Amino acid sequence: MTNELTFDQINNMQEQFNNDRANEIAQTAATTNGIFKASENIRAIDDANFNFSIDIDSHKVTNQNQSGRCWMFACLNVIRFQLEKQYNIENFELSQNYLFFYDKLEKANYFYQNILQTATEPISSRDVQFLINSPQQDGGDWNLIISLVEKYGVVPIYEMNDSSCSITSAELNTMLNRKLRRDAVELRQLVKDNATESTIKDYIEKSLSEVYRLLSIALGTPPKTIDFTFRDKDKKYTSYQGLTPQQLYTDYIDIDVTDYVGLINVPAENMPFGKVYEVALSGNMVGGTPNRYLNIKMDELKQATIKQLKAGEPVWFGCDVLKHFDRQKGIMSHDLYKFEELFNMDFSMTKGDRFNYKESLPTHAMVIGGVNLVDDMPTKWKVENSWGEKIGDQGYCVMDDKWMDEFVFEVVVKKDYLTEDLKQALVTEPVELPFWNPMNPIA
């Protein structure tokens, strides 16, 4: 049964609104300043100072600009932290554009193979619609970067700087998706016409060659060999000539990205704690690392994070960044905005309900580079963002502990910092989640 909205109802709503003077005050504040400024809590701002009992991260922040490469920037910030410590250098940046190129190329092949797998399904099927809605995009997660780094290595930023199309990626994504959708039409038709396996393979190879050309024109051509040169803090100059990107990663940087695992906190009945979850159609590479997460309680997630920070290593994490966040001040505080007081209504939902109803989900990846502990319990966390130096404290943000409870969904830590119970849970058979689950980083 449905009921039409009547003018009597609307008149009654207006009368109720006009009879409460608090509404007039709130209206004046919001219409003049906007909702966020009108409801900002000065007490939360005062509490958000940038002092931390454990503070390990202070290098110059990077800037992903107008692109969705946060997951890539955050991972390379973790790797460069180790590189800087290892060689006694500061502010050494790795090329995000290099891995961006290969991520796009791999995603194109991943798309082609999935189009083949679903070629006999109707165009209206949910799987096919998901694939063609966004053949590829900028997003990703830790396991996707593992696949890229393991296969392609890393290069210094001076070997492949950002281009206009990586700084602002919308035009590239438009053209590449146009190309991929056009190829999807051809691939589905080849299958329908019972084309030979050889014919289909040749078509994909030709298409990937064209994708490579498109990416090279837009992003530049990735180097096959590089020079790793730097001057350390003692002014000593060092140069390693003619390395492959794979050699730089495997032989010259003391980090193995496969030592790290993704831990999530999704307190929802349909995703019980203690289980490993794998999201369908969430990869970026055929044969790449599966996109898996171990769902655990928040106190377990925090303790693993703190152990890694105490060991002197930063922590990659994923969160719903725009919730209760003052971008300019760099403050993430659960009590930053008094929305309920401004509108005199209840917006409360559990974290699990917000996740399932897509009110809150992972939208951004950054790095935790410090924590403030009082009686060994966290009160706030230092965050390295990738939005340049003009926000927060030279690009760093402060996240209060309650914000972490509600809006942090994932951290990546070394397996060494897990309890034995969690290590055992890691090796259990994963539960497959459908591609529309909010944990899908490429949805």
Coordinates of C-alpha atoms in Angstrom, one line a residue:
M1 CA 0.0 0.0 0.0
T2 CA 1.3 3.5 -0.9
N3 CA 0.1 6.8 0.3
E4 CA 0.4 10.1 -1.6
L5 CA 2.0 13.1 0.1
T6 CA -0.8 15.6 0.6
F7 CA -0.7 19.4 1.0
D8 CA -2.4 19.0 4.4
Q9 CA 0.6 17.1 5.5
I10 CA 3.0 19.6 4.1
N11 CA 1.1 22.5 5.8
N12 CA 1.3 20.7 9.1
M13 CA 5.1 20.2 8.6
Q14 CA 5.5 23.9 8.0
E15 CA 3.5 24.8 11.0
Q16 CA 5.5 22.5 13.3
F17 CA 8.7 24.0 11.9
N18 CA 7.6 27.6 12.4
N19 CA 6.5 26.9 16.0
D20 CA 10.0 26.0 17.2
R21 CA 12.3 29.0 17.5
A22 CA 15.3 26.7 17.5
N23 CA 14.6 25.8 13.9
E24 CA 14.9 29.5 13.0
I25 CA 18.3 29.7 14.7
A26 CA 19.6 26.5 13.0
Q27 CA 18.2 27.7 9.6
T28 CA 20.1 31.0 9.9
A29 CA 23.3 29.2 10.8
A30 CA 23.1 26.6 8.1
T31 CA 21.9 28.8 5.2
T32 CA 24.6 31.4 6.0
N33 CA 27.6 29.0 6.8
G34 CA 26.6 25.6 5.4
I35 CA 25.8 22.5 7.4
F36 CA 29.3 21.5 8.4
K37 CA 30.4 25.0 9.5
A38 CA 27.2 25.6 11.3
S39 CA 27.5 22.4 13.4
E40 CA 31.3 22.3 14.0
N41 CA 32.2 21.6 17.6
I42 CA 35.0 23.9 18.9
R43 CA 35.8 21.5 21.8
A44 CA 36.6 18.7 19.4
I45 CA 38.9 21.0 17.5
D46 CA 40.7 22.1 20.7
D47 CA 41.3 18.4 21.7
A48 CA 42.8 17.6 18.3
N49 CA 46.4 18.7 18.8
F50 CA 49.3 17.1 16.9
N51 CA 51.2 15.6 19.9
F52 CA 51.8 11.9 20.0
S53 CA 53.6 9.6 22.4
I54 CA 54.7 7.4 19.5
D55 CA 55.6 9.4 16.4
I56 CA 57.7 7.7 13.7
D57 CA 56.5 9.3 10.5
S58 CA 57.6 12.9 9.5
H59 CA 58.7 12.8 5.8
K60 CA 57.3 15.1 3.3
V61 CA 53.8 14.1 2.2
T62 CA 52.9 13.2 -1.3
N63 CA 49.9 14.4 -3.5
Q64 CA 47.7 12.1 -5.5
N65 CA 45.9 15.3 -6.9
Q66 CA 42.7 14.6 -8.8
S67 CA 43.0 10.8 -9.0
G68 CA 41.8 7.8 -7.1
R69 CA 45.3 6.4 -6.4
C70 CA 45.3 6.7 -2.6
W71 CA 45.8 3.0 -2.0
M72 CA 48.9 3.1 -4.3
F73 CA 50.3 6.2 -2.7
A74 CA 49.7 4.8 0.8
C75 CA 51.6 1.6 0.0
L76 CA 54.5 3.4 -1.7
N77 CA 54.7 5.6 1.4
V78 CA 55.1 2.5 3.5
I79 CA 57.8 1.2 1.2
R80 CA 59.7 4.5 0.9
F81 CA 59.6 4.8 4.7
Q82 CA 61.7 1.6 4.9
L83 CA 63.9 2.8 2.0
E84 CA 64.6 6.1 3.8
K85 CA 65.4 4.4 7.1
Q86 CA 67.6 1.8 5.4
Y87 CA 69.7 4.3 3.4
N88 CA 69.6 7.2 5.9
I89 CA 67.9 9.5 3.4
E90 CA 64.9 11.7 3.7
N91 CA 61.9 12.6 1.4
F92 CA 62.7 9.9 -1.2
E93 CA 59.6 9.4 -3.4
L94 CA 58.7 6.4 -5.5
S95 CA 56.9 6.7 -8.8
Q96 CA 53.1 6.2 -8.4
N97 CA 52.7 6.8 -12.2
Y98 CA 54.8 3.7 -12.9
L99 CA 52.5 1.4 -11.0
F100 CA 49.5 3.3 -12.2
F101 CA 50.4 2.5 -15.8
Y102 CA 50.7 -1.3 -15.1
D103 CA 47.6 -1.3 -12.9
K104 CA 45.6 0.1 -15.9
L105 CA 47.1 -2.4 -18.3
E106 CA 46.5 -5.3 -16.0
K107 CA 42.9 -4.2 -15.3
A108 CA 42.3 -4.1 -19.0
N109 CA 43.3 -7.7 -19.3
Y110 CA 41.3 -8.6 -16.2
F111 CA 38.3 -7.0 -17.8
Y112 CA 38.7 -8.9 -21.1
Q113 CA 39.1 -12.2 -19.4
N114 CA 36.0 -11.6 -17.3
I115 CA 34.0 -10.5 -20.3
L116 CA 35.0 -13.9 -21.9
Q117 CA 33.9 -15.8 -18.8
T118 CA 30.5 -14.1 -18.9
A119 CA 30.1 -13.9 -22.7
T120 CA 27.2 -16.4 -22.8
E121 CA 25.2 -14.5 -20.1
P122 CA 22.6 -12.0 -21.2
I123 CA 23.7 -8.3 -21.4
S124 CA 21.2 -7.7 -18.6
S125 CA 22.9 -10.1 -16.1
R126 CA 24.1 -8.6 -12.9
D127 CA 27.7 -9.8 -13.5
V128 CA 27.9 -8.3 -17.0
Q129 CA 26.3 -5.0 -15.9
F130 CA 28.9 -4.7 -13.1
L131 CA 31.7 -5.3 -15.5
I132 CA 30.6 -2.8 -18.2
N133 CA 29.4 -0.2 -15.7
S134 CA 33.1 0.4 -14.8
P135 CA 35.5 -1.6 -16.9
Q136 CA 38.4 -0.2 -14.9
Q137 CA 39.0 2.7 -12.6
D138 CA 41.6 4.1 -10.2
G139 CA 40.6 2.3 -7.0
G140 CA 42.3 -0.6 -5.3
D141 CA 43.5 -2.2 -2.1
W142 CA 46.6 -3.6 -0.4
N143 CA 46.4 -7.0 -2.1
L144 CA 46.2 -5.3 -5.5
I145 CA 49.3 -3.4 -4.9
I146 CA 51.1 -6.6 -3.7
S147 CA 50.3 -8.1 -7.2
L148 CA 51.8 -5.0 -8.9
V149 CA 54.9 -4.6 -6.8
E150 CA 55.7 -8.3 -6.9
K151 CA 55.4 -8.4 -10.7
Y152 CA 56.7 -5.0 -11.8
G153 CA 58.9 -3.7 -8.9
V154 CA 59.2 0.0 -8.1
V155 CA 61.1 2.9 -9.6
P156 CA 62.1 6.3 -8.2
I157 CA 59.8 9.2 -9.1
Y158 CA 62.6 10.9 -11.1
E159 CA 62.5 7.9 -13.5
M160 CA 58.8 8.2 -14.3
N161 CA 57.1 11.4 -13.0
D162 CA 53.4 12.1 -13.0
S163 CA 51.8 13.2 -16.2
S164 CA 48.9 15.5 -16.7
C165 CA 46.7 12.4 -17.1
S166 CA 47.8 10.8 -13.9
I167 CA 47.5 14.0 -11.9
T168 CA 43.9 14.4 -13.2
S169 CA 42.8 10.9 -14.3
A170 CA 39.2 11.5 -15.4
E171 CA 40.0 12.0 -19.1
L172 CA 42.2 8.9 -19.2
N173 CA 39.5 6.8 -17.5
T174 CA 36.9 8.1 -20.0
M175 CA 38.9 7.1 -23.0
L176 CA 40.1 3.8 -21.7
N177 CA 36.7 2.7 -20.6
R178 CA 35.3 3.7 -24.0
K179 CA 38.0 1.5 -25.6
L180 CA 37.2 -1.5 -23.2
R181 CA 33.5 -1.3 -23.7
R182 CA 33.9 -1.3 -27.5
D183 CA 36.1 -4.3 -27.2
A184 CA 33.6 -6.0 -25.0
V185 CA 31.0 -5.8 -27.8
E186 CA 33.4 -7.5 -30.2
L187 CA 34.5 -10.2 -27.7
R188 CA 30.9 -11.2 -26.9
Q189 CA 30.1 -11.3 -30.6
L190 CA 33.1 -13.5 -31.3
V191 CA 31.9 -16.0 -28.6
K192 CA 28.4 -15.8 -30.1
D193 CA 29.8 -16.6 -33.5
N194 CA 31.7 -19.6 -32.1
A195 CA 35.1 -18.1 -33.0
T196 CA 38.1 -20.3 -32.4
E197 CA 40.2 -19.9 -29.2
S198 CA 43.1 -18.7 -31.4
T199 CA 41.0 -16.0 -33.0
I200 CA 39.8 -14.7 -29.6
K201 CA 43.3 -14.8 -28.2
D202 CA 44.6 -12.8 -31.2
Y203 CA 41.9 -10.2 -30.7
I204 CA 42.7 -9.7 -27.0
E205 CA 46.5 -9.4 -27.8
K206 CA 45.7 -6.8 -30.4
S207 CA 43.4 -5.0 -28.0
L208 CA 46.0 -5.0 -25.2
S209 CA 48.6 -3.6 -27.6
E210 CA 46.2 -0.8 -28.3
V211 CA 45.7 -0.2 -24.6
Y212 CA 49.4 -0.1 -24.1
R213 CA 49.6 2.6 -26.8
L214 CA 46.8 4.6 -25.2
L215 CA 48.5 4.4 -21.8
S216 CA 51.9 5.3 -23.2
I217 CA 50.5 8.4 -24.9
A218 CA 48.7 9.5 -21.8
L219 CA 51.1 8.5 -19.0
G220 CA 54.5 8.0 -20.6
T221 CA 56.3 4.8 -21.2
P222 CA 57.6 2.8 -18.2
P223 CA 61.3 2.4 -18.0
K224 CA 62.9 -1.1 -18.3
T225 CA 66.1 -0.1 -16.4
I226 CA 66.6 2.6 -13.9
D227 CA 69.4 4.3 -11.8
F228 CA 68.9 4.3 -8.0
T229 CA 70.8 7.4 -6.9
F230 CA 70.6 9.5 -3.7
R231 CA 72.5 11.7 -1.3
D232 CA 72.1 10.6 2.4
K233 CA 71.7 12.8 5.4
D234 CA 75.5 12.8 5.8
K235 CA 75.8 14.3 2.3
K236 CA 77.3 11.0 0.9
Y237 CA 76.3 10.4 -2.7
T238 CA 75.5 6.8 -3.8
S239 CA 74.5 5.5 -7.3
Y240 CA 73.4 2.0 -8.4
Q241 CA 73.3 2.0 -12.2
G242 CA 71.2 -0.1 -14.6
L243 CA 68.8 -1.8 -12.3
T244 CA 65.5 -3.3 -13.3
P245 CA 62.5 -2.1 -11.3
Q246 CA 62.1 -5.6 -10.0
Q247 CA 65.8 -5.6 -8.8
L248 CA 65.3 -2.3 -6.9
Y249 CA 62.4 -3.8 -5.0
T250 CA 63.8 -7.3 -4.3
D251 CA 67.5 -6.6 -3.9
Y252 CA 67.8 -3.0 -2.6
I253 CA 64.8 -2.5 -0.3
D254 CA 64.4 -4.5 2.9
I255 CA 60.6 -5.0 2.7
D256 CA 58.5 -7.9 1.5
V257 CA 54.9 -6.7 0.9
T258 CA 53.7 -10.3 1.1
D259 CA 54.6 -10.4 4.8
Y260 CA 51.6 -8.1 5.4
V261 CA 47.9 -9.0 5.7
G262 CA 44.6 -7.1 5.6
L263 CA 42.6 -7.0 8.8
I264 CA 39.1 -5.5 8.7
N265 CA 36.6 -4.6 11.3
V266 CA 33.0 -5.0 10.0
P267 CA 30.8 -5.8 13.0
A268 CA 27.8 -7.1 11.1
E269 CA 25.8 -10.3 11.6
N270 CA 26.3 -11.3 7.9
M271 CA 30.1 -11.2 8.3
P272 CA 31.1 -13.0 11.6
F273 CA 34.5 -12.2 13.2
G274 CA 37.3 -14.7 12.9
K275 CA 36.7 -15.5 9.3
V276 CA 38.6 -14.7 6.1
Y277 CA 36.6 -13.1 3.3
E278 CA 37.4 -12.8 -0.4
V279 CA 35.4 -10.5 -2.7
A280 CA 34.4 -11.8 -6.1
L281 CA 35.5 -9.7 -9.2
S282 CA 37.6 -7.5 -7.0
G283 CA 41.1 -8.0 -8.5
N284 CA 43.2 -6.1 -10.9
M285 CA 45.3 -8.9 -12.3
V286 CA 44.8 -12.4 -13.7
G287 CA 46.9 -14.6 -11.5
G288 CA 47.3 -11.8 -8.9
T289 CA 47.0 -12.0 -5.1
P290 CA 43.5 -12.7 -4.1
N291 CA 41.7 -9.8 -2.4
R292 CA 41.2 -11.2 1.1
Y293 CA 40.5 -9.8 4.6
L294 CA 40.4 -11.3 8.1
N295 CA 37.5 -9.8 10.0
I296 CA 38.4 -9.1 13.7
K297 CA 37.2 -7.1 16.7
M298 CA 38.4 -3.5 16.8
D299 CA 40.5 -3.9 20.0
E300 CA 42.4 -6.7 18.2
L301 CA 42.9 -4.5 15.2
K302 CA 44.2 -1.7 17.3
Q303 CA 46.6 -3.9 19.2
A304 CA 48.1 -5.2 16.1
T305 CA 48.5 -1.6 14.8
I306 CA 50.1 -0.4 18.0
K307 CA 52.6 -3.4 17.9
Q308 CA 53.7 -2.4 14.5
L309 CA 54.0 1.3 15.4
K310 CA 56.1 0.4 18.5
A311 CA 58.4 -1.6 16.2
G312 CA 59.0 1.5 14.2
E313 CA 56.9 0.7 11.2
P314 CA 53.9 2.7 9.8
V315 CA 50.6 1.1 9.0
W316 CA 48.5 1.3 5.8
F317 CA 44.8 1.7 6.5
G318 CA 41.5 2.2 4.8
C319 CA 38.6 4.3 6.1
D320 CA 35.6 6.4 5.3
V321 CA 37.5 9.6 5.1
L322 CA 34.8 12.2 4.6
K323 CA 32.8 11.4 7.7
H324 CA 33.3 14.0 10.5
F325 CA 36.5 15.3 8.8
D326 CA 37.6 18.9 8.6
R327 CA 39.9 18.7 5.5
Q328 CA 41.5 22.1 6.0
K329 CA 42.4 21.5 9.7
G330 CA 43.2 17.9 9.1
I331 CA 41.0 16.8 12.0
M332 CA 39.1 13.5 12.0
S333 CA 36.9 13.5 15.2
H334 CA 33.7 11.5 15.9
D335 CA 32.4 14.5 17.8
L336 CA 33.6 17.2 15.3
Y337 CA 30.1 18.0 14.0
K338 CA 26.9 18.4 16.0
F339 CA 24.5 17.3 13.2
E340 CA 21.9 15.8 15.5
E341 CA 21.8 19.0 17.5
L342 CA 21.6 21.2 14.4
F343 CA 18.7 19.3 12.9
N344 CA 17.2 18.0 16.2
M345 CA 17.0 14.4 14.9
D346 CA 18.6 11.0 15.4
F347 CA 21.1 9.9 12.7
S348 CA 22.6 7.1 14.8
M349 CA 23.3 3.7 13.2
T350 CA 25.6 0.9 14.2
K351 CA 28.8 0.5 12.2
G352 CA 27.6 -2.8 10.8
D353 CA 24.3 -1.3 9.6
R354 CA 26.1 1.7 8.1
F355 CA 28.3 -0.7 6.2
N356 CA 25.5 -2.9 5.0
Y357 CA 23.3 0.0 4.0
K358 CA 26.3 1.8 2.4
E359 CA 26.0 4.8 4.6
S360 CA 29.7 4.2 5.5
L361 CA 32.3 2.2 3.6
P362 CA 36.0 2.2 2.8
T363 CA 36.6 5.2 0.6
H364 CA 40.3 6.2 1.1
A365 CA 43.6 4.7 2.1
M366 CA 46.3 6.5 4.2
V367 CA 49.1 5.7 6.6
I368 CA 49.1 5.7 10.4
G369 CA 52.5 7.1 11.5
G370 CA 51.9 7.5 15.2
V371 CA 49.7 7.1 18.2
N372 CA 49.2 8.8 21.5
L373 CA 49.0 6.2 24.4
V374 CA 47.7 7.0 27.9
D375 CA 48.1 4.0 30.3
D376 CA 48.9 2.0 27.1
M377 CA 45.5 2.8 25.6
P378 CA 45.2 4.9 22.4
T379 CA 43.5 8.3 22.5
K380 CA 44.4 9.6 19.0
W381 CA 46.4 8.6 15.9
K382 CA 48.8 10.4 13.5
V383 CA 47.8 10.1 9.9
E384 CA 49.9 10.7 6.8
N385 CA 47.6 11.6 3.9
S386 CA 48.4 12.0 0.2
W387 CA 46.6 15.3 -0.5
G388 CA 49.6 17.6 -0.4
E389 CA 51.0 19.8 2.3
K390 CA 48.2 22.4 2.4
I391 CA 45.9 20.4 4.7
G392 CA 46.3 19.7 8.4
D393 CA 49.8 19.9 9.8
Q394 CA 52.0 19.9 6.6
G395 CA 49.7 17.3 5.1
Y396 CA 49.4 15.2 8.3
C397 CA 46.1 14.7 10.0
V398 CA 45.0 13.7 13.5
M399 CA 42.4 11.0 14.1
D400 CA 40.7 10.5 17.5
D401 CA 40.3 7.0 18.8
K402 CA 36.5 7.1 18.6
W403 CA 36.7 8.1 15.0
M404 CA 38.9 5.1 14.4
D405 CA 36.3 2.8 16.1
E406 CA 33.5 4.0 13.8
F407 CA 35.1 4.8 10.4
V408 CA 38.3 2.8 10.0
F409 CA 37.5 -0.5 8.3
E410 CA 40.9 -2.0 7.4
V411 CA 44.6 -2.0 8.5
V412 CA 47.5 -3.8 7.0
V413 CA 50.1 -5.2 9.4
K414 CA 52.9 -7.8 9.4
K415 CA 51.7 -11.3 10.3
D416 CA 54.3 -11.3 13.1
Y417 CA 52.2 -8.8 15.1
L418 CA 49.1 -11.0 15.1
T419 CA 48.1 -13.3 18.0
E420 CA 48.4 -17.0 17.5
D421 CA 44.6 -17.3 17.2
L422 CA 44.5 -14.7 14.4
K423 CA 47.4 -16.4 12.6
Q424 CA 45.4 -19.7 12.7
A425 CA 42.3 -17.9 11.4
L426 CA 44.3 -16.5 8.5
V427 CA 44.8 -19.9 6.9
T428 CA 41.2 -21.0 7.0
E429 CA 39.2 -21.3 3.8
P430 CA 37.9 -17.9 2.7
V431 CA 34.2 -17.1 2.5
E432 CA 33.4 -15.5 -0.9
L433 CA 31.5 -12.3 -0.8
P434 CA 29.5 -11.0 -3.9
F435 CA 31.1 -8.3 -5.9
W436 CA 28.5 -5.8 -4.7
N437 CA 29.8 -6.1 -1.1
P438 CA 31.1 -2.7 0.1
M439 CA 34.5 -4.1 0.7
N440 CA 35.0 -4.4 -3.1
P441 CA 37.7 -1.7 -3.8
I442 CA 36.9 -1.5 -7.5
A443 CA 33.1 -1.4 -7.3

